[in-house]
Tab-separated table of C-alpha atoms in Angstrom:
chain	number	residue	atom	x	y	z
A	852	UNK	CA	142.623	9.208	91.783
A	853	UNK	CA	144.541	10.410	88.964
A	854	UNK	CA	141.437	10.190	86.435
A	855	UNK	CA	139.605	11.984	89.055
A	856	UNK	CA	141.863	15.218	89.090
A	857	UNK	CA	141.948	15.146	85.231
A	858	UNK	CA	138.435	14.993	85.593
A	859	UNK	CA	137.686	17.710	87.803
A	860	UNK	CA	140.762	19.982	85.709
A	861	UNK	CA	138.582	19.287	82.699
A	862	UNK	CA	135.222	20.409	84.078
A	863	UNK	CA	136.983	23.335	85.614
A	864	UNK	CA	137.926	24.794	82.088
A	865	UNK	CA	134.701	24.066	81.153
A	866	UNK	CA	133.289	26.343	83.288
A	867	UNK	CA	135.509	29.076	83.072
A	868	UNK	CA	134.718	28.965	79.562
A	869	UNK	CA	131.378	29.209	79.752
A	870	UNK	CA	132.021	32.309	81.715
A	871	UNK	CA	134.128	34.102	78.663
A	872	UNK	CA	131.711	33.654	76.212
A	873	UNK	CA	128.804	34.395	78.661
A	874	UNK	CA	130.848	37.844	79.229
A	875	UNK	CA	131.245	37.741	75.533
A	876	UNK	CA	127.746	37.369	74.664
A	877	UNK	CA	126.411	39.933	77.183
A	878	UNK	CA	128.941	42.623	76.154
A	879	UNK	CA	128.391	42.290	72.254
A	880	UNK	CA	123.942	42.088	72.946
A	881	UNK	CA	124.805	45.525	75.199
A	882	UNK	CA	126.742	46.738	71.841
A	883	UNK	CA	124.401	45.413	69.498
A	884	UNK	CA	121.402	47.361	71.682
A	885	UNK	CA	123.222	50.901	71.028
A	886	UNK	CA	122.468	49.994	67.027
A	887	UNK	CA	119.288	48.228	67.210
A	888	UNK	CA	115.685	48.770	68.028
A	889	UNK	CA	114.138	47.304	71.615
A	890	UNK	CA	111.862	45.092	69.522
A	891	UNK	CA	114.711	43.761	67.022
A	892	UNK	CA	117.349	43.101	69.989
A	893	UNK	CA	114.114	40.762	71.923
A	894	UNK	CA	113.937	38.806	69.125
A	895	UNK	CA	117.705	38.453	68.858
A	896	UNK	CA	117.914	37.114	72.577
A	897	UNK	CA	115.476	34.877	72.326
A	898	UNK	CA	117.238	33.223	69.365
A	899	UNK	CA	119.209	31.878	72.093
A	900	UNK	CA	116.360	29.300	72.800
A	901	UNK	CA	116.562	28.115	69.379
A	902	UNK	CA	120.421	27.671	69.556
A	903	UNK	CA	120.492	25.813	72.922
A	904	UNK	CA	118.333	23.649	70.803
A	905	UNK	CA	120.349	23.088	68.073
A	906	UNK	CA	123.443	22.702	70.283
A	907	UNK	CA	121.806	20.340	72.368
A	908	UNK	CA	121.043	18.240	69.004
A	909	UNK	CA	124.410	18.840	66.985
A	910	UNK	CA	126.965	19.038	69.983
A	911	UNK	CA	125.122	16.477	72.771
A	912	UNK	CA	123.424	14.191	70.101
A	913	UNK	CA	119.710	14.684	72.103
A	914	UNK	CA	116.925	14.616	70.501
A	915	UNK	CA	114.347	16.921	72.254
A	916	UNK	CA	110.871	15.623	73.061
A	917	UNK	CA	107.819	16.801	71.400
A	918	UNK	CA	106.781	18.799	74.868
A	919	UNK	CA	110.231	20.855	75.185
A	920	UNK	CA	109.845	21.363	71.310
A	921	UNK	CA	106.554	22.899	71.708
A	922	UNK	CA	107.142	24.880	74.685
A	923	UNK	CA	110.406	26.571	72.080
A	924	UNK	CA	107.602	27.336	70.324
A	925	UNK	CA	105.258	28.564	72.683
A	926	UNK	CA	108.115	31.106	74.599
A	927	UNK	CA	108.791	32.402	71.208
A	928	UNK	CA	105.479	33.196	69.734
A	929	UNK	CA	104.950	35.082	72.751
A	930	UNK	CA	107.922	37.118	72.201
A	931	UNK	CA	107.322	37.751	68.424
A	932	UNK	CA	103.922	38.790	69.650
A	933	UNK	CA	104.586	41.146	72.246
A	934	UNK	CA	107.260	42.420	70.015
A	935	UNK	CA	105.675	43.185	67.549
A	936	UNK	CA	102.713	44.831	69.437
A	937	UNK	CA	105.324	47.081	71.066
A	938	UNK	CA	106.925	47.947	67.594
A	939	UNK	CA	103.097	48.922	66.506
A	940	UNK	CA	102.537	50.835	69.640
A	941	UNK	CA	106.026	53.045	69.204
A	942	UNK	CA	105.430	53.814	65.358
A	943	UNK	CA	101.921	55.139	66.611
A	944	UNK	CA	103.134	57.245	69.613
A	945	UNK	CA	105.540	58.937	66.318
A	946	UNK	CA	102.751	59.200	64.323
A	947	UNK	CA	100.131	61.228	66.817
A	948	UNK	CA	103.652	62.967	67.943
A	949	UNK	CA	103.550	64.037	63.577
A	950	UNK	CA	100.038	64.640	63.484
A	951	UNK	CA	99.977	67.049	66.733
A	952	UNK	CA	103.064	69.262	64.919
A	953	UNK	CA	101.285	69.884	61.791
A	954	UNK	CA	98.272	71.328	63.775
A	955	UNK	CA	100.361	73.753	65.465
């Protein structure tokens, strides 16, 4: 019974620190957006995939199946993609914004 409340002690810090630095994390990304562009700061939360799979081979010593390893891939492709496109998209609205001063 004793190893039991220990137990349940121990998973209860857990948790409450995986609240702080969730709080953490979300305050400095908010932050961070205030300095950086939409595209750059997508890119940056995604990163968080790639972490959680470093962590989960470091810290928890698994080793992540070929599936779950491509799907990593496959979420952040599609981010770098649309990203980018977005990026494109902006610096052309600035550019016909540009173009449609100098004719005036």
């Amino acid at each position: 019974n004793n190893n039991n409340n220990n137990n349940n002690n121990q998973a209860l810090w857990y948790a409450a620190y995986t609240c702080v630095f969730g709080i953490a994390a979300h305050f400095f990304l908010n932050y961070a957006a205030r300095f950086a562009t939409p595209g750059m700061t997508s890119i940056l939360r995604t990163s968080g995939i790639v972490w959680g799979y470093i962590f989960e081979v470091v810290i928890f010593h698994q080793i992540p199946t070929w599936l779950t390893i491509s799907g990593a891939i496959l979420i952040i492709l599609s981010v770098v993609v649309v990203t980018l496109q977005k990026t494109d998209d902006h610096n052309g609205d600035d550019d016909d914004n540009n173009n449609n001063d100098k004719t005036l």
